Amino acid sequence: MSGLTIEQKENIQSLAGAFLTVSQKAAVAAYPWIGKGNKNEADGAGTEAMRNEMNCINMNAVIVIGEGEMDEAPMLYIGERLGVGNGPDVDIAVDPVEGTTLVSKGQDNSLAVIAVAEKGTLLHAPDMYMEKIAVGPKAKGCIDITASLTENMKAVAKALGKDISELTVMMQDRPRHDYLIKQVFEVGAKVRLFSDVDITGAIATAIEELDVDILVGTGGAPEGVIAAVALKCLGGDFQARLVPETEEETARCIKMGLVNPSAVLTMDQIVKSNDCFFVATGITDGLLLKGVHKKETDKVSTHSFVATMNHSHFIEARH
Ligand code: VTB
Ligand code: MG
Ligand code: MG
């Protein structure tokens, strides 16, 4: 339970508008790098824009999921403090350019994303793989990451009032997911494979029109924390399990306070507070959002998605 006063809660939610500008600026900054074959420049431009804009916001913020450790990332490193001060105390998880390869190759579905939550309530997930499963509001409470995908599909189909063969399961197109794809085909359900950005797949489960019932698979842990915030706001559900692959990664988990590194992490363990929100802006066109597009006379258009605990909405803007 959060110990915040109503005023403090409102102060956190009132930051959402300022963070919309942050993600719009990051997407616009990455725009010139679409299709230029240079992931690092795209990432750098988005990161710098995000950081400059966040430093103008009245808040005491700490990056808990960012571009890396202090010694490897000059900007938005884990532990970096941002904001003008004298505002709400918050934790921030960012991915200024989620899908850098997509941007550099001019492919669909890249985003600028940010999740914000009450100070001390976001999981400090290390940069390693994480097994994930996400569903929308109607299937909340029905998932179990320790069970097989088949079992989860049965439970979700029941909750949605569908036949199991009518389910659409989204996952990253990777050989490591072959065993999952097999389970989907075995029950006659559909897969929807994508190359990158599993945050979009997770959110898609909570947006009816997108026709995605489950997001499953192993992807980045930082992206998992950001997706968990979005699903919490959207009333969906999310479960995860870190996949440390080396002794060093196991040690990092323990250092970050995860006594049992491969324990099940529920949505409420990943995001401990209800005082949180999520913002994304499309860089290239995608399933959830349109990308940045050039308009007449030096103008660009952006398309963003904001989800708070009270509501979610899409915003089209010209800059
Ligand atoms: C995952 C996923 C991300 O990159 O981290 C993926 O969570 C990396 O997967 O959304 P591979 O190691 O198989 O390439 C993204 O798709 C984009 O950052
Ligand atoms: Mg990134
Ligand atoms: Mg990423």
Short mmCIF file of C-alpha atoms and ligand atoms in Angstrom, two decimals:
data_model
loop_
_atom_site.label_atom_id
_atom_site.label_comp_id
_atom_site.label_asym_id
_atom_site.label_seq_id
_atom_site.Cartn_x
_atom_site.Cartn_y
_atom_site.Cartn_z
CA MET A 1 0.00 0.00 0.00
CA SER A 2 1.15 3.48 -0.79
CA GLY A 3 1.65 5.91 2.06
CA LEU A 4 1.10 8.92 -0.18
CA THR A 5 -1.48 11.61 0.54
CA ILE A 6 -4.15 12.34 -2.05
CA GLU A 7 -2.29 15.51 -2.93
CA GLN A 8 0.98 13.62 -3.45
CA LYS A 9 -0.81 11.07 -5.64
CA GLU A 10 -2.32 13.86 -7.72
CA ASN A 11 1.07 15.49 -8.04
CA ILE A 12 2.51 12.32 -9.58
CA GLN A 13 -0.39 11.94 -12.02
CA SER A 14 -0.10 15.61 -12.96
CA LEU A 15 3.38 14.93 -14.35
CA ALA A 16 1.91 12.86 -17.20
CA GLY A 17 1.45 15.91 -19.45
CA ALA A 18 5.08 16.95 -19.05
CA PHE A 19 6.23 13.41 -19.80
CA LEU A 20 4.14 13.36 -22.95
CA THR A 21 6.35 16.21 -24.17
CA VAL A 22 9.42 14.22 -23.13
CA SER A 23 8.52 11.21 -25.26
CA GLN A 24 7.40 13.39 -28.19
CA LYS A 25 10.76 15.20 -28.15
CA ALA A 26 12.68 11.92 -28.03
CA ALA A 27 10.76 10.54 -31.01
CA VAL A 28 11.24 13.73 -33.01
CA ALA A 29 14.96 13.72 -32.19
CA ALA A 30 15.30 10.13 -33.43
CA TYR A 31 13.33 10.86 -36.62
CA PRO A 32 16.29 12.08 -38.76
CA TRP A 33 18.02 8.74 -38.07
CA ILE A 34 15.25 6.53 -39.44
CA GLY A 35 16.71 4.24 -42.10
CA LYS A 36 20.22 5.66 -41.82
CA GLY A 37 21.87 2.45 -40.64
CA ASN A 38 23.13 4.02 -37.43
CA LYS A 39 21.51 2.73 -34.24
CA ASN A 40 23.84 4.56 -31.92
CA GLU A 41 23.16 7.99 -33.38
CA ALA A 42 19.41 7.37 -33.20
CA ASP A 43 19.69 6.20 -29.62
CA GLY A 44 21.94 9.10 -28.65
CA ALA A 45 19.62 11.70 -30.17
CA GLY A 46 16.56 10.27 -28.39
CA THR A 47 18.41 9.93 -25.11
CA GLU A 48 19.72 13.49 -25.14
CA ALA A 49 16.32 14.95 -25.99
CA MET A 50 14.67 12.95 -23.23
CA ARG A 51 17.19 13.96 -20.66
CA ASN A 52 17.11 17.69 -21.53
CA GLU A 53 13.34 17.75 -21.34
CA MET A 54 13.13 15.78 -18.09
CA ASN A 55 15.56 18.16 -16.45
CA CYS A 56 13.00 20.97 -16.92
CA ILE A 57 10.27 19.17 -14.97
CA ASN A 58 9.45 20.02 -11.36
CA MET A 59 10.25 16.69 -9.73
CA ASN A 60 12.93 14.79 -7.85
CA ALA A 61 13.44 11.84 -10.13
CA VAL A 62 15.88 8.94 -10.23
CA ILE A 63 16.48 6.75 -13.27
CA VAL A 64 16.04 3.14 -12.16
CA ILE A 65 15.86 1.64 -15.65
CA GLY A 66 17.91 3.55 -18.17
CA GLU A 67 20.66 3.35 -20.70
CA GLY A 68 23.04 1.38 -18.49
CA GLU A 69 25.35 1.77 -15.52
CA MET A 70 27.05 5.08 -14.83
CA ASP A 71 30.38 3.95 -16.25
CA GLU A 72 28.91 2.79 -19.55
CA ALA A 73 26.17 5.39 -20.21
CA PRO A 74 26.88 9.10 -20.22
CA MET A 75 23.17 9.95 -20.09
CA LEU A 76 20.17 8.48 -18.33
CA TYR A 77 22.34 6.05 -16.44
CA ILE A 78 20.89 4.08 -13.55
CA GLY A 79 20.93 6.24 -10.46
CA GLU A 80 21.04 9.54 -12.38
CA ARG A 81 18.95 12.25 -10.73
CA LEU A 82 16.75 14.40 -12.92
CA GLY A 83 14.35 17.29 -12.58
CA VAL A 84 14.32 20.78 -11.16
CA GLY A 85 13.63 19.54 -7.65
CA ASN A 86 10.78 20.67 -5.39
CA GLY A 87 8.26 18.37 -7.00
CA PRO A 88 7.10 14.78 -6.48
CA ASP A 89 9.67 12.07 -5.73
CA VAL A 90 9.53 9.52 -8.54
CA ASP A 91 11.31 6.57 -10.10
CA ILE A 92 11.71 6.62 -13.85
CA ALA A 93 12.19 3.78 -16.33
CA VAL A 94 13.07 4.92 -19.84
CA ASP A 95 13.86 3.51 -23.22
CA PRO A 96 14.35 6.60 -25.41
CA VAL A 97 14.58 4.52 -28.58
CA GLU A 98 12.99 1.12 -28.07
CA GLY A 99 13.82 -0.84 -31.19
CA THR A 100 17.04 0.90 -32.27
CA THR A 101 17.60 -1.71 -35.00
CA LEU A 102 14.14 -1.01 -36.39
CA VAL A 103 14.91 2.72 -36.55
CA SER A 104 18.26 2.20 -38.21
CA LYS A 105 16.74 -0.12 -40.83
CA GLY A 106 13.66 2.04 -41.39
CA GLN A 107 11.36 -0.71 -40.13
CA ASP A 108 8.03 -0.43 -38.32
CA ASN A 109 7.24 -0.46 -34.60
CA SER A 110 9.94 1.59 -32.87
CA LEU A 111 8.91 3.78 -29.92
CA ALA A 112 10.14 6.26 -27.36
CA VAL A 113 8.85 5.03 -23.97
CA ILE A 114 8.80 6.14 -20.35
CA ALA A 115 7.26 4.74 -17.20
CA VAL A 116 7.03 6.80 -14.01
CA ALA A 117 6.10 5.61 -10.52
CA GLU A 118 6.19 6.64 -6.88
CA LYS A 119 9.76 6.66 -5.55
CA GLY A 120 11.12 3.26 -4.56
CA THR A 121 8.37 1.20 -6.20
CA LEU A 122 9.83 0.00 -9.51
CA LEU A 123 11.83 -3.21 -9.76
CA HIS A 124 15.48 -2.41 -10.49
CA ALA A 125 15.65 -5.04 -13.19
CA PRO A 126 19.17 -5.64 -14.50
CA ASP A 127 19.79 -5.62 -18.23
CA MET A 128 19.29 -9.32 -18.93
CA TYR A 129 16.58 -11.57 -20.32
CA MET A 130 13.20 -11.99 -18.68
CA GLU A 131 10.42 -14.47 -19.42
CA LYS A 132 7.14 -12.60 -19.72
CA ILE A 133 3.44 -13.19 -20.12
CA ALA A 134 0.89 -10.40 -20.49
CA VAL A 135 -2.88 -10.25 -20.91
CA GLY A 136 -5.60 -7.62 -21.00
CA PRO A 137 -8.17 -6.77 -18.28
CA LYS A 138 -10.62 -9.60 -19.01
CA ALA A 139 -7.94 -12.22 -18.35
CA LYS A 140 -6.48 -10.54 -15.28
CA GLY A 141 -5.73 -13.10 -12.58
CA CYS A 142 -5.74 -16.02 -15.04
CA ILE A 143 -2.06 -16.24 -15.94
CA ASP A 144 0.66 -18.34 -14.34
CA ILE A 145 4.17 -18.10 -15.72
CA THR A 146 5.14 -21.38 -14.05
CA ALA A 147 2.53 -23.24 -16.12
CA SER A 148 2.90 -24.13 -19.81
CA LEU A 149 1.67 -21.76 -22.50
CA THR A 150 -1.00 -24.36 -23.32
CA GLU A 151 -2.34 -24.15 -19.74
CA ASN A 152 -2.28 -20.37 -19.90
CA MET A 153 -4.10 -20.38 -23.23
CA LYS A 154 -6.83 -22.59 -21.75
CA ALA A 155 -7.32 -20.25 -18.81
CA VAL A 156 -7.25 -17.11 -20.94
CA ALA A 157 -9.68 -18.54 -23.52
CA LYS A 158 -12.10 -19.35 -20.72
CA ALA A 159 -11.82 -15.86 -19.25
CA LEU A 160 -12.38 -14.28 -22.67
CA GLY A 161 -15.27 -16.59 -23.53
CA LYS A 162 -13.47 -17.79 -26.64
CA ASP A 163 -12.55 -21.15 -28.00
CA ILE A 164 -8.83 -21.76 -27.50
CA SER A 165 -8.39 -21.94 -31.30
CA GLU A 166 -9.64 -18.35 -31.54
CA LEU A 167 -6.76 -16.94 -29.50
CA THR A 168 -4.00 -14.78 -30.96
CA VAL A 169 -0.66 -15.10 -29.19
CA MET A 170 1.98 -12.52 -29.92
CA MET A 171 5.69 -13.15 -29.48
CA GLN A 172 9.06 -12.11 -30.81
CA ASP A 173 10.14 -14.08 -33.88
CA ARG A 174 13.12 -15.89 -32.40
CA PRO A 175 14.30 -19.54 -32.38
CA ARG A 176 14.16 -19.41 -28.56
CA HIS A 177 10.37 -19.23 -28.92
CA ASP A 178 9.94 -22.29 -31.15
CA TYR A 179 8.60 -24.33 -28.22
CA LEU A 180 5.95 -21.67 -27.61
CA ILE A 181 4.96 -21.39 -31.27
CA LYS A 182 4.51 -25.16 -31.32
CA GLN A 183 2.06 -25.00 -28.40
CA VAL A 184 0.00 -22.34 -30.16
CA PHE A 185 -0.23 -24.40 -33.36
CA GLU A 186 -1.06 -27.58 -31.45
CA VAL A 187 -4.33 -26.11 -30.21
CA GLY A 188 -5.12 -24.49 -33.55
CA ALA A 189 -4.64 -20.94 -32.29
CA LYS A 190 -2.85 -18.12 -34.12
CA VAL A 191 0.59 -16.64 -33.61
CA ARG A 192 1.47 -13.08 -34.42
CA LEU A 193 5.23 -12.80 -34.65
CA PHE A 194 7.17 -9.56 -34.62
CA SER A 195 10.85 -8.74 -34.89
CA ASP A 196 11.31 -6.32 -31.98
CA VAL A 197 9.63 -4.27 -29.24
CA ASP A 198 7.65 -6.57 -26.99
CA ILE A 199 6.30 -3.58 -25.02
CA THR A 200 3.91 -2.99 -27.91
CA GLY A 201 2.74 -6.61 -27.86
CA ALA A 202 2.12 -6.45 -24.13
CA ILE A 203 0.06 -3.27 -24.41
CA ALA A 204 -1.81 -4.66 -27.42
CA THR A 205 -3.37 -7.32 -25.17
CA ALA A 206 -5.17 -4.55 -23.29
CA ILE A 207 -6.50 -2.75 -26.37
CA GLU A 208 -9.51 -4.57 -27.80
CA GLU A 209 -9.27 -3.37 -31.38
CA LEU A 210 -5.76 -4.78 -31.74
CA ASP A 211 -6.94 -8.35 -31.43
CA VAL A 212 -4.05 -9.74 -29.39
CA ASP A 213 -4.93 -12.03 -26.47
CA ILE A 214 -1.56 -12.96 -24.99
CA LEU A 215 2.00 -11.65 -25.24
CA VAL A 216 4.53 -14.28 -24.28
CA GLY A 217 8.24 -14.92 -24.57
CA THR A 218 11.69 -14.01 -23.41
CA GLY A 219 12.85 -10.44 -23.95
CA GLY A 220 14.63 -7.66 -22.13
CA ALA A 221 14.00 -7.24 -18.40
CA PRO A 222 14.08 -3.41 -18.58
CA GLU A 223 11.35 -3.51 -21.23
CA GLY A 224 9.43 -5.90 -18.96
CA VAL A 225 9.29 -3.35 -16.16
CA ILE A 226 8.07 -0.65 -18.53
CA ALA A 227 5.40 -2.97 -19.95
CA ALA A 228 4.27 -3.91 -16.42
CA VAL A 229 3.59 -0.25 -15.62
CA ALA A 230 1.53 0.12 -18.79
CA LEU A 231 -0.50 -3.00 -18.07
CA LYS A 232 -1.10 -1.96 -14.49
CA CYS A 233 -2.55 1.33 -15.71
CA LEU A 234 -4.64 -0.46 -18.36
CA GLY A 235 -6.05 -2.99 -15.87
CA GLY A 236 -4.31 -5.94 -17.50
CA ASP A 237 -1.96 -8.47 -15.99
CA PHE A 238 1.72 -9.33 -16.30
CA GLN A 239 4.03 -11.95 -14.83
CA ALA A 240 7.71 -12.46 -15.32
CA ARG A 241 10.78 -14.38 -14.31
CA LEU A 242 14.35 -13.17 -14.77
CA VAL A 243 16.66 -15.42 -16.75
CA PRO A 244 20.19 -14.87 -15.48
CA GLU A 245 22.47 -16.72 -17.91
CA THR A 246 25.81 -16.38 -16.18
CA GLU A 247 27.07 -16.36 -12.61
CA GLU A 248 27.74 -12.68 -13.05
CA GLU A 249 24.13 -12.02 -14.01
CA THR A 250 22.92 -14.02 -11.01
CA ALA A 251 25.19 -11.96 -8.79
CA ARG A 252 23.79 -8.75 -10.28
CA CYS A 253 20.24 -9.85 -9.47
CA ILE A 254 21.19 -10.56 -5.89
CA LYS A 255 22.98 -7.23 -5.61
CA MET A 256 19.85 -5.50 -6.83
CA GLY A 257 17.87 -7.04 -4.00
CA LEU A 258 16.47 -10.12 -5.74
CA VAL A 259 17.34 -12.89 -3.30
CA ASN A 260 16.00 -15.60 -5.60
CA PRO A 261 16.85 -14.32 -9.11
CA SER A 262 14.50 -16.67 -10.93
CA ALA A 263 11.50 -16.27 -8.65
CA VAL A 264 8.12 -15.42 -10.17
CA LEU A 265 7.56 -11.68 -10.33
CA THR A 266 3.94 -10.55 -10.35
CA MET A 267 2.85 -7.21 -11.77
CA ASP A 268 2.50 -5.81 -8.25
CA GLN A 269 6.00 -6.93 -7.34
CA ILE A 270 7.44 -5.28 -10.43
CA VAL A 271 5.43 -2.08 -9.89
CA LYS A 272 4.64 -1.84 -6.20
CA SER A 273 2.58 1.35 -6.34
CA ASN A 274 -0.65 2.33 -8.07
CA ASP A 275 0.78 5.80 -8.45
CA CYS A 276 2.34 5.35 -11.84
CA PHE A 277 1.85 6.17 -15.49
CA PHE A 278 3.17 5.23 -18.94
CA VAL A 279 3.88 7.32 -22.03
CA ALA A 280 4.98 6.27 -25.52
CA THR A 281 5.45 8.08 -28.85
CA GLY A 282 5.86 6.26 -32.15
CA ILE A 283 9.14 6.78 -34.00
CA THR A 284 8.36 4.60 -37.02
CA ASP A 285 4.78 3.50 -37.82
CA GLY A 286 3.57 0.56 -35.80
CA LEU A 287 0.77 -1.59 -34.48
CA LEU A 288 -0.06 0.81 -31.65
CA LEU A 289 1.12 4.18 -32.91
CA LYS A 290 1.91 6.05 -36.08
CA GLY A 291 5.48 7.23 -36.36
CA VAL A 292 6.87 10.72 -36.71
CA HIS A 293 6.03 12.21 -40.10
CA LYS A 294 7.21 15.34 -41.83
CA LYS A 295 4.50 17.87 -42.59
CA GLU A 296 4.60 21.02 -44.69
CA THR A 297 6.85 23.91 -43.63
CA ASP A 298 9.22 22.38 -41.10
CA LYS A 299 6.48 20.76 -39.08
CA VAL A 300 6.37 17.18 -37.89
CA SER A 301 3.45 15.17 -36.54
CA THR A 302 3.65 12.74 -33.63
CA HIS A 303 1.34 10.08 -32.26
CA SER A 304 1.50 9.15 -28.59
CA PHE A 305 -0.23 6.97 -26.01
CA VAL A 306 -0.60 7.95 -22.36
CA ALA A 307 -1.92 5.54 -19.74
CA THR A 308 -2.53 6.60 -16.14
CA MET A 309 -4.48 4.74 -13.47
CA ASN A 310 -7.54 6.85 -14.33
CA HIS A 311 -7.58 6.78 -18.10
CA SER A 312 -5.65 6.17 -21.28
CA HIS A 313 -5.68 8.12 -24.49
CA PHE A 314 -3.97 8.64 -27.84
CA ILE A 315 -2.63 12.07 -28.75
CA GLU A 316 -1.85 13.34 -32.23
CA ALA A 317 0.21 16.52 -32.30
CA ARG A 318 2.04 18.84 -34.66
CA HIS A 319 5.32 20.40 -33.69
C1 VTB B 1 14.15 -7.74 -26.34
C2 VTB B 1 12.82 -7.02 -26.33
C3 VTB B 1 12.97 -5.61 -26.87
O1 VTB B 1 14.91 -6.33 -28.11
O2 VTB B 1 15.00 -7.14 -25.40
C4 VTB B 1 14.79 -7.66 -27.69
O3 VTB B 1 12.33 -6.95 -25.02
C5 VTB B 1 16.15 -8.32 -27.77
O4 VTB B 1 15.97 -9.61 -28.23
O5 VTB B 1 11.70 -5.02 -26.98
P1 VTB B 1 17.15 -10.34 -28.99
O6 VTB B 1 18.27 -10.46 -28.00
O7 VTB B 1 16.60 -11.66 -29.39
O8 VTB B 1 17.49 -9.49 -30.17
C6 VTB B 1 13.69 -5.62 -28.20
O9 VTB B 1 12.86 -6.24 -29.16
C7 VTB B 1 14.00 -4.19 -28.68
O10 VTB B 1 14.85 -3.55 -27.75
MG MG B 2 17.08 1.58 -25.85
MG MG B 3 15.06 -1.49 -25.59
#
